[in-house]
Structures are given as C-alpha cells and as structure tokens.
C-alpha cells in the first residue's frame, strides 16, 4: 500500500513539475515575442529610395532619401524633415555631424543643418529656376582661401568647380585651381564624391578627374596622369574611396581603377553582358 501511495505522489510531483516548466517556457516565448514586435509608428515611410545613412553621436540613425527629405530614428519612432521644414532640397546626398552635435545635410541644391530644434538652409540659389547652382551664405564676398583642419566638414557645391568647407563657424566656398577646360559646355569639374584619407589628404572626385588636397598642395589624377586617351576612354567619375591600406579606388561609369601608392595603377573592368 505504501508503495502505491509513493508511486502516486511521484507521478503527481512530476506532472506538477512539467506543468510549471511548460508554463514558464510559454511565458518566456510570449515575453520574447512581445519584445521584438515593431510598432507601426517605427516603419520608415520612404518610397523613393535611400541615398545616405548616418548614425550620430547619440545613437540616432539618419536616412537621406532620393526625393522625400530626411528621416531620423531614435530607437522608438521616426521623425521626418523636408523642404517645408527648412531643407534646401528633398534629395539628400550625404549626412554628417560636427563637433557640436549639429547634423548637416548635403542636398541636390545646397547645404542645410539641424541643431536639434530647427532645420536651417545654409545656402541659397542664385536663380530659383537654376537647379544645383547655389551661392554661400557667409561673410565672404566671393570665395575663401584653401585651408583645412581635422574637424572640417566638406560638401559638394553643385555645378560649381569647387567645394564647401565648414570650419565649425562658417560655411566657405573654395574654388578649385584653374584646370584645362576640355569641354566648356559641361560642368566637368563639379564634385561627385568626397573621401578623407588617413594621411591628411582629402580627395575630391569630379566628372573628369580627381583632386587631392593635403592642406597646402594639390594632387591631380586624370586621363593624362593615368596614361589614358580621353577620346577612347574618357573618365566619368562617380565615386572615390581610400581603403585602410592607402589604396585609392575610383569608380567610373564602366570600370573601377585601383591606384597603388606611387605612379602605378591597375584597372578592373566590369564585364558587360
């Protein structure tokens, strides 16, 4: 009789144990499921594509769109900024942050900034009907002298043959040194991309060549320095990047050039089918 009672008690204890374990497992799954549920308010509403992504010093993620302005995600929901809020244009090319925590946007037609409270358009168009041509809003009458520091922010300057430099106080327009004008009908020295290197050089890609600036001198990379015939293979540069080994990659319409340190270069041709 005692053996039967012990057996019944053992079965009861095991049943109770499995029941509690199953309950905890269900509660754990439910809890984890609740944690990963994303509310509808945290869904990015852009439909035109993303051109720029940036994480600021506070951990917020910024997304620059092709046609719909800027969105920022704080970990819970998205906030949006467009021309109606002060952006110079709704097409965003790049997003940066200065040492004060101000967020800067390079747009199709100018440069804007956000100080945490409002968006400010830092450039203005010379002609409202002329897209991608804009002048500087600063105390400079025309253009500034070339110089650089480690904390500078650099921006494209539309169709103008130069760049914008923000020194922490003002936005300055810097014109490139005079270049051989091979096609006056096109804006071949308009900047298409910017890349900073670890050896104090900053690279500016233009449609017809690359200019590197180290704070005092310029380095020029073009068809002539690469040993290419412009009539056969003209450069049409769209991107530039210096990797951790100091190799400069230049992306053009049909190829990517890999430049070693020094004068030697190698080409990687994209297969076209």
mmCIF file of C-alpha atoms in Angstrom:
data_model
loop_
_atom_site.group_PDB
_atom_site.id
_atom_site.type_symbol
_atom_site.label_atom_id
_atom_site.label_comp_id
_atom_site.label_asym_id
_atom_site.label_seq_id
_atom_site.Cartn_x
_atom_site.Cartn_y
_atom_site.Cartn_z
ATOM 1 C CA UNK A 1 0.000 0.000 0.000
ATOM 2 C CA UNK A 2 2.847 2.331 0.869
ATOM 3 C CA UNK A 3 4.466 1.622 -2.472
ATOM 4 C CA UNK A 4 1.268 2.602 -4.330
ATOM 5 C CA UNK A 5 0.977 5.837 -2.371
ATOM 6 C CA UNK A 6 4.620 6.689 -3.096
ATOM 7 C CA UNK A 7 4.082 5.966 -6.795
ATOM 8 C CA UNK A 8 1.002 8.203 -6.915
ATOM 9 C CA UNK A 9 2.876 11.022 -5.150
ATOM 10 C CA UNK A 10 5.803 10.679 -7.550
ATOM 11 C CA UNK A 11 3.507 10.917 -10.594
ATOM 12 C CA UNK A 12 1.805 13.969 -9.072
ATOM 13 C CA UNK A 13 5.112 15.722 -8.427
ATOM 14 C CA UNK A 14 6.403 15.004 -11.947
ATOM 15 C CA UNK A 15 3.160 16.235 -13.507
ATOM 16 C CA UNK A 16 3.291 19.426 -11.465
ATOM 17 C CA UNK A 17 6.945 19.970 -12.395
ATOM 18 C CA UNK A 18 6.326 19.545 -16.138
ATOM 19 C CA UNK A 19 3.317 21.850 -15.916
ATOM 20 C CA UNK A 20 5.338 24.620 -14.260
ATOM 21 C CA UNK A 21 8.200 24.228 -16.747
ATOM 22 C CA UNK A 22 5.829 24.373 -19.719
ATOM 23 C CA UNK A 23 4.117 27.440 -18.269
ATOM 24 C CA UNK A 24 7.458 29.230 -17.783
ATOM 25 C CA UNK A 25 8.529 28.265 -21.322
ATOM 26 C CA UNK A 26 5.304 29.660 -22.794
ATOM 27 C CA UNK A 27 5.661 32.852 -20.745
ATOM 28 C CA UNK A 28 9.291 33.223 -21.907
ATOM 29 C CA UNK A 29 8.347 32.803 -25.570
ATOM 30 C CA UNK A 30 5.483 35.240 -25.119
ATOM 31 C CA UNK A 31 7.775 37.751 -23.432
ATOM 32 C CA UNK A 32 10.422 37.464 -26.146
ATOM 33 C CA UNK A 33 7.746 37.758 -28.806
ATOM 34 C CA UNK A 34 6.457 40.957 -27.225
ATOM 35 C CA UNK A 35 9.967 42.420 -27.184
ATOM 36 C CA UNK A 36 10.545 42.036 -30.912
ATOM 37 C CA UNK A 37 7.166 43.371 -32.041
ATOM 38 C CA UNK A 38 7.761 46.581 -34.002
ATOM 39 C CA UNK A 39 5.014 49.183 -33.722
ATOM 40 C CA UNK A 40 3.616 50.608 -36.930
ATOM 41 C CA UNK A 41 4.936 54.047 -35.964
ATOM 42 C CA UNK A 42 8.510 52.699 -36.335
ATOM 43 C CA UNK A 43 8.160 51.914 -40.035
ATOM 44 C CA UNK A 44 10.174 54.038 -42.466
ATOM 45 C CA UNK A 45 7.750 55.668 -44.889
ATOM 46 C CA UNK A 46 10.172 56.484 -47.726
ATOM 47 C CA UNK A 47 9.258 55.043 -51.110
ATOM 48 C CA UNK A 48 11.819 56.767 -53.367
ATOM 49 C CA UNK A 49 14.956 55.001 -52.139
ATOM 50 C CA UNK A 50 17.767 55.800 -49.685
ATOM 51 C CA UNK A 51 20.900 57.734 -50.730
ATOM 52 C CA UNK A 52 22.583 58.276 -47.348
ATOM 53 C CA UNK A 53 22.650 56.591 -43.909
ATOM 54 C CA UNK A 54 24.370 58.033 -40.835
ATOM 55 C CA UNK A 55 24.498 57.264 -37.091
ATOM 56 C CA UNK A 56 25.086 60.314 -34.902
ATOM 57 C CA UNK A 57 26.926 60.561 -31.563
ATOM 58 C CA UNK A 58 23.683 59.962 -29.646
ATOM 59 C CA UNK A 59 22.979 56.694 -31.443
ATOM 60 C CA UNK A 60 20.202 58.052 -33.672
ATOM 61 C CA UNK A 61 20.038 56.797 -37.260
ATOM 62 C CA UNK A 62 19.541 59.297 -40.075
ATOM 63 C CA UNK A 63 18.273 58.316 -43.522
ATOM 64 C CA UNK A 64 18.531 60.597 -46.555
ATOM 65 C CA UNK A 65 16.082 59.858 -49.342
ATOM 66 C CA UNK A 66 16.116 60.358 -53.074
ATOM 67 C CA UNK A 67 13.042 62.589 -53.149
ATOM 68 C CA UNK A 68 11.435 62.754 -49.683
ATOM 69 C CA UNK A 69 13.882 64.536 -47.410
ATOM 70 C CA UNK A 70 15.379 63.133 -44.211
ATOM 71 C CA UNK A 71 14.170 60.698 -41.543
ATOM 72 C CA UNK A 72 15.697 60.131 -38.102
ATOM 73 C CA UNK A 73 15.081 57.030 -35.950
ATOM 74 C CA UNK A 74 15.618 57.376 -32.179
ATOM 75 C CA UNK A 75 15.085 53.687 -31.358
ATOM 76 C CA UNK A 76 11.327 54.028 -30.989
ATOM 77 C CA UNK A 77 9.914 56.003 -33.895
ATOM 78 C CA UNK A 78 10.792 58.046 -36.990
ATOM 79 C CA UNK A 79 10.703 61.820 -37.423
ATOM 80 C CA UNK A 80 10.815 63.470 -40.844
ATOM 81 C CA UNK A 81 12.209 66.697 -42.311
ATOM 82 C CA UNK A 82 11.541 68.104 -45.782
ATOM 83 C CA UNK A 83 11.783 71.388 -47.658
ATOM 84 C CA UNK A 84 8.739 72.515 -45.709
ATOM 85 C CA UNK A 85 10.859 72.278 -42.553
ATOM 86 C CA UNK A 86 13.816 74.192 -43.982
ATOM 87 C CA UNK A 87 15.821 71.710 -46.071
ATOM 88 C CA UNK A 88 17.292 73.238 -49.213
ATOM 89 C CA UNK A 89 16.067 70.223 -51.209
ATOM 90 C CA UNK A 90 14.389 66.847 -50.623
ATOM 91 C CA UNK A 91 17.121 64.880 -52.425
ATOM 92 C CA UNK A 92 19.861 64.085 -49.886
ATOM 93 C CA UNK A 93 23.439 63.270 -50.967
ATOM 94 C CA UNK A 94 25.216 62.932 -47.607
ATOM 95 C CA UNK A 95 24.740 63.381 -43.841
ATOM 96 C CA UNK A 96 27.444 64.458 -41.341
ATOM 97 C CA UNK A 97 27.783 65.672 -37.753
ATOM 98 C CA UNK A 98 30.057 68.441 -36.479
ATOM 99 C CA UNK A 99 31.855 68.582 -33.112
ATOM 100 C CA UNK A 100 28.935 70.479 -31.553
ATOM 101 C CA UNK A 101 26.461 67.725 -32.445
ATOM 102 C CA UNK A 102 24.786 69.643 -35.258
ATOM 103 C CA UNK A 103 23.665 67.413 -38.140
ATOM 104 C CA UNK A 104 24.488 68.580 -41.668
ATOM 105 C CA UNK A 105 22.758 67.584 -44.891
ATOM 106 C CA UNK A 106 24.175 67.896 -48.378
ATOM 107 C CA UNK A 107 21.228 68.116 -50.750
ATOM 108 C CA UNK A 108 20.775 68.357 -54.503
ATOM 109 C CA UNK A 109 20.725 72.168 -54.385
ATOM 110 C CA UNK A 110 22.525 73.200 -51.226
ATOM 111 C CA UNK A 111 23.586 72.547 -47.638
ATOM 112 C CA UNK A 112 21.296 72.505 -44.586
ATOM 113 C CA UNK A 113 21.820 71.824 -40.880
ATOM 114 C CA UNK A 114 19.771 70.679 -37.879
ATOM 115 C CA UNK A 115 20.717 71.845 -34.368
ATOM 116 C CA UNK A 116 18.212 69.655 -32.531
ATOM 117 C CA UNK A 117 15.484 72.270 -32.705
ATOM 118 C CA UNK A 118 15.171 73.519 -36.268
ATOM 119 C CA UNK A 119 16.476 72.963 -39.797
ATOM 120 C CA UNK A 120 18.419 75.840 -41.361
ATOM 121 C CA UNK A 121 19.205 76.259 -45.056
ATOM 122 C CA UNK A 122 22.876 77.301 -45.203
ATOM 123 C CA UNK A 123 22.988 78.108 -48.923
ATOM 124 C CA UNK A 124 20.753 79.951 -51.320
ATOM 125 C CA UNK A 125 20.219 79.653 -55.044
ATOM 126 C CA UNK A 126 21.342 82.413 -57.377
ATOM 127 C CA UNK A 127 18.343 81.724 -59.553
ATOM 128 C CA UNK A 128 15.307 79.894 -58.238
ATOM 129 C CA UNK A 129 14.860 78.239 -61.626
ATOM 130 C CA UNK A 130 18.517 77.107 -61.864
ATOM 131 C CA UNK A 131 18.865 73.752 -60.170
ATOM 132 C CA UNK A 132 22.120 72.750 -58.499
ATOM 133 C CA UNK A 133 23.749 76.202 -58.703
ATOM 134 C CA UNK A 134 23.981 77.994 -55.362
ATOM 135 C CA UNK A 135 25.977 80.615 -53.506
ATOM 136 C CA UNK A 136 27.246 80.810 -49.957
ATOM 137 C CA UNK A 137 25.521 82.499 -47.014
ATOM 138 C CA UNK A 138 28.526 83.825 -45.098
ATOM 139 C CA UNK A 139 30.570 86.968 -44.632
ATOM 140 C CA UNK A 140 32.780 86.083 -47.607
ATOM 141 C CA UNK A 141 32.328 88.381 -50.597
ATOM 142 C CA UNK A 142 33.303 85.765 -53.193
ATOM 143 C CA UNK A 143 35.365 82.758 -52.213
ATOM 144 C CA UNK A 144 37.719 81.732 -49.426
ATOM 145 C CA UNK A 145 41.350 80.680 -49.397
ATOM 146 C CA UNK A 146 42.132 76.989 -49.316
ATOM 147 C CA UNK A 147 42.952 75.525 -45.895
ATOM 148 C CA UNK A 148 41.861 72.530 -43.834
ATOM 149 C CA UNK A 149 41.708 71.075 -40.330
ATOM 150 C CA UNK A 150 40.836 67.685 -38.864
ATOM 151 C CA UNK A 151 37.354 68.814 -37.800
ATOM 152 C CA UNK A 152 36.254 70.315 -41.146
ATOM 153 C CA UNK A 153 33.110 69.143 -42.888
ATOM 154 C CA UNK A 154 33.223 69.083 -46.698
ATOM 155 C CA UNK A 155 30.335 69.288 -49.160
ATOM 156 C CA UNK A 156 29.756 69.259 -52.904
ATOM 157 C CA UNK A 157 28.997 72.652 -54.441
ATOM 158 C CA UNK A 158 26.507 71.796 -57.147
ATOM 159 C CA UNK A 159 27.700 72.615 -60.654
ATOM 160 C CA UNK A 160 30.359 74.991 -59.369
ATOM 161 C CA UNK A 161 34.002 73.865 -59.836
ATOM 162 C CA UNK A 162 34.785 73.691 -56.133
ATOM 163 C CA UNK A 163 33.541 72.587 -52.713
ATOM 164 C CA UNK A 164 32.080 73.895 -49.490
ATOM 165 C CA UNK A 165 34.130 73.715 -46.289
ATOM 166 C CA UNK A 166 32.574 74.163 -42.848
ATOM 167 C CA UNK A 167 35.228 75.166 -40.303
ATOM 168 C CA UNK A 168 32.997 75.000 -37.226
ATOM 169 C CA UNK A 169 31.910 78.612 -37.578
ATOM 170 C CA UNK A 170 31.151 79.363 -41.210
ATOM 171 C CA UNK A 171 30.490 77.611 -44.484
ATOM 172 C CA UNK A 172 33.048 78.696 -47.122
ATOM 173 C CA UNK A 173 33.103 78.139 -50.869
ATOM 174 C CA UNK A 174 36.531 77.056 -52.167
ATOM 175 C CA UNK A 175 37.144 77.166 -55.923
ATOM 176 C CA UNK A 176 39.455 74.577 -57.462
ATOM 177 C CA UNK A 177 42.727 75.736 -59.028
ATOM 178 C CA UNK A 178 42.294 76.539 -62.742
ATOM 179 C CA UNK A 179 42.132 73.382 -64.839
ATOM 180 C CA UNK A 180 42.340 72.813 -68.571
ATOM 181 C CA UNK A 181 38.835 73.439 -69.867
ATOM 182 C CA UNK A 182 38.323 70.494 -72.209
ATOM 183 C CA UNK A 183 34.578 70.945 -72.595
ATOM 184 C CA UNK A 184 33.195 74.399 -71.663
ATOM 185 C CA UNK A 185 29.621 73.258 -72.330
ATOM 186 C CA UNK A 186 29.640 70.797 -69.410
ATOM 187 C CA UNK A 187 30.397 71.199 -65.719
ATOM 188 C CA UNK A 188 33.194 68.617 -65.749
ATOM 189 C CA UNK A 189 34.776 69.858 -62.521
ATOM 190 C CA UNK A 190 31.615 69.644 -60.440
ATOM 191 C CA UNK A 191 32.289 67.374 -57.429
ATOM 192 C CA UNK A 192 30.616 63.958 -57.467
ATOM 193 C CA UNK A 193 32.140 62.421 -54.316
ATOM 194 C CA UNK A 194 34.475 63.224 -51.394
ATOM 195 C CA UNK A 195 36.747 60.905 -49.405
ATOM 196 C CA UNK A 196 39.057 61.617 -46.455
ATOM 197 C CA UNK A 197 42.304 59.659 -46.094
ATOM 198 C CA UNK A 198 44.418 58.821 -43.061
ATOM 199 C CA UNK A 199 47.492 60.678 -44.337
ATOM 200 C CA UNK A 200 45.979 64.174 -44.095
ATOM 201 C CA UNK A 201 44.697 64.073 -47.686
ATOM 202 C CA UNK A 202 41.154 64.749 -48.786
ATOM 203 C CA UNK A 203 40.074 63.551 -52.251
ATOM 204 C CA UNK A 204 37.517 65.272 -54.474
ATOM 205 C CA UNK A 205 36.103 63.302 -57.393
ATOM 206 C CA UNK A 206 34.817 65.269 -60.375
ATOM 207 C CA UNK A 207 33.431 64.092 -63.692
ATOM 208 C CA UNK A 208 36.757 64.450 -65.452
ATOM 209 C CA UNK A 209 39.368 63.804 -62.736
ATOM 210 C CA UNK A 210 40.358 63.665 -59.066
ATOM 211 C CA UNK A 211 41.906 66.421 -56.992
ATOM 212 C CA UNK A 212 43.666 65.589 -53.740
ATOM 213 C CA UNK A 213 44.361 68.329 -51.168
ATOM 214 C CA UNK A 214 46.714 67.941 -48.169
ATOM 215 C CA UNK A 215 46.373 71.414 -46.699
ATOM 216 C CA UNK A 216 48.973 73.067 -48.934
ATOM 217 C CA UNK A 217 49.273 71.305 -52.303
ATOM 218 C CA UNK A 218 47.027 69.594 -54.843
ATOM 219 C CA UNK A 219 47.462 66.199 -56.478
ATOM 220 C CA UNK A 220 45.777 65.743 -59.850
ATOM 221 C CA UNK A 221 44.614 62.397 -61.249
ATOM 222 C CA UNK A 222 43.100 62.446 -64.734
ATOM 223 C CA UNK A 223 43.335 60.775 -68.132
ATOM 224 C CA UNK A 224 46.805 62.182 -68.684
ATOM 225 C CA UNK A 225 48.259 61.004 -65.355
ATOM 226 C CA UNK A 226 46.655 57.576 -65.821
ATOM 227 C CA UNK A 227 48.025 57.262 -69.354
ATOM 228 C CA UNK A 228 44.594 57.013 -70.941
ATOM 229 C CA UNK A 229 43.306 58.509 -74.165
ATOM 230 C CA UNK A 230 40.294 60.668 -73.345
ATOM 231 C CA UNK A 231 38.874 60.191 -76.858
ATOM 232 C CA UNK A 232 38.859 56.405 -76.399
ATOM 233 C CA UNK A 233 38.163 56.078 -72.684
ATOM 234 C CA UNK A 234 37.031 59.341 -71.088
ATOM 235 C CA UNK A 235 36.724 59.403 -67.312
ATOM 236 C CA UNK A 236 33.254 59.844 -65.873
ATOM 237 C CA UNK A 237 33.943 59.525 -62.151
ATOM 238 C CA UNK A 238 31.051 58.831 -59.811
ATOM 239 C CA UNK A 239 32.747 57.687 -56.583
ATOM 240 C CA UNK A 240 36.084 57.633 -54.765
ATOM 241 C CA UNK A 241 37.393 55.840 -51.668
ATOM 242 C CA UNK A 242 40.758 55.316 -49.982
ATOM 243 C CA UNK A 243 40.971 51.990 -48.130
ATOM 244 C CA UNK A 244 42.882 51.099 -44.942
ATOM 245 C CA UNK A 245 46.000 50.209 -46.958
ATOM 246 C CA UNK A 246 46.163 53.602 -48.614
ATOM 247 C CA UNK A 247 44.894 52.370 -51.971
ATOM 248 C CA UNK A 248 42.661 54.770 -53.825
ATOM 249 C CA UNK A 249 39.624 53.327 -55.593
ATOM 250 C CA UNK A 250 37.981 55.421 -58.296
ATOM 251 C CA UNK A 251 34.622 54.317 -59.632
ATOM 252 C CA UNK A 252 33.701 55.416 -63.147
ATOM 253 C CA UNK A 253 30.799 54.551 -65.399
ATOM 254 C CA UNK A 254 32.205 51.303 -66.812
ATOM 255 C CA UNK A 255 35.265 50.487 -64.675
ATOM 256 C CA UNK A 256 36.948 50.855 -61.289
ATOM 257 C CA UNK A 257 40.553 51.998 -61.084
ATOM 258 C CA UNK A 258 42.744 50.721 -58.308
ATOM 259 C CA UNK A 259 45.667 53.060 -57.708
ATOM 260 C CA UNK A 260 48.742 51.849 -55.843
ATOM 261 C CA UNK A 261 50.936 54.212 -53.876
ATOM 262 C CA UNK A 262 53.097 55.987 -56.379
ATOM 263 C CA UNK A 263 52.528 56.298 -60.085
ATOM 264 C CA UNK A 264 51.446 52.745 -60.932
ATOM 265 C CA UNK A 265 47.777 51.918 -61.387
ATOM 266 C CA UNK A 266 45.692 48.858 -62.168
ATOM 267 C CA UNK A 267 42.283 48.704 -63.789
ATOM 268 C CA UNK A 268 39.393 46.391 -63.026
ATOM 269 C CA UNK A 269 36.990 46.306 -65.957
ATOM 270 C CA UNK A 270 33.373 45.433 -65.299
ATOM 271 C CA UNK A 271 32.030 42.676 -67.531
ATOM 272 C CA UNK A 272 29.175 43.907 -69.679
ATOM 273 C CA UNK A 273 26.756 41.324 -70.998
#
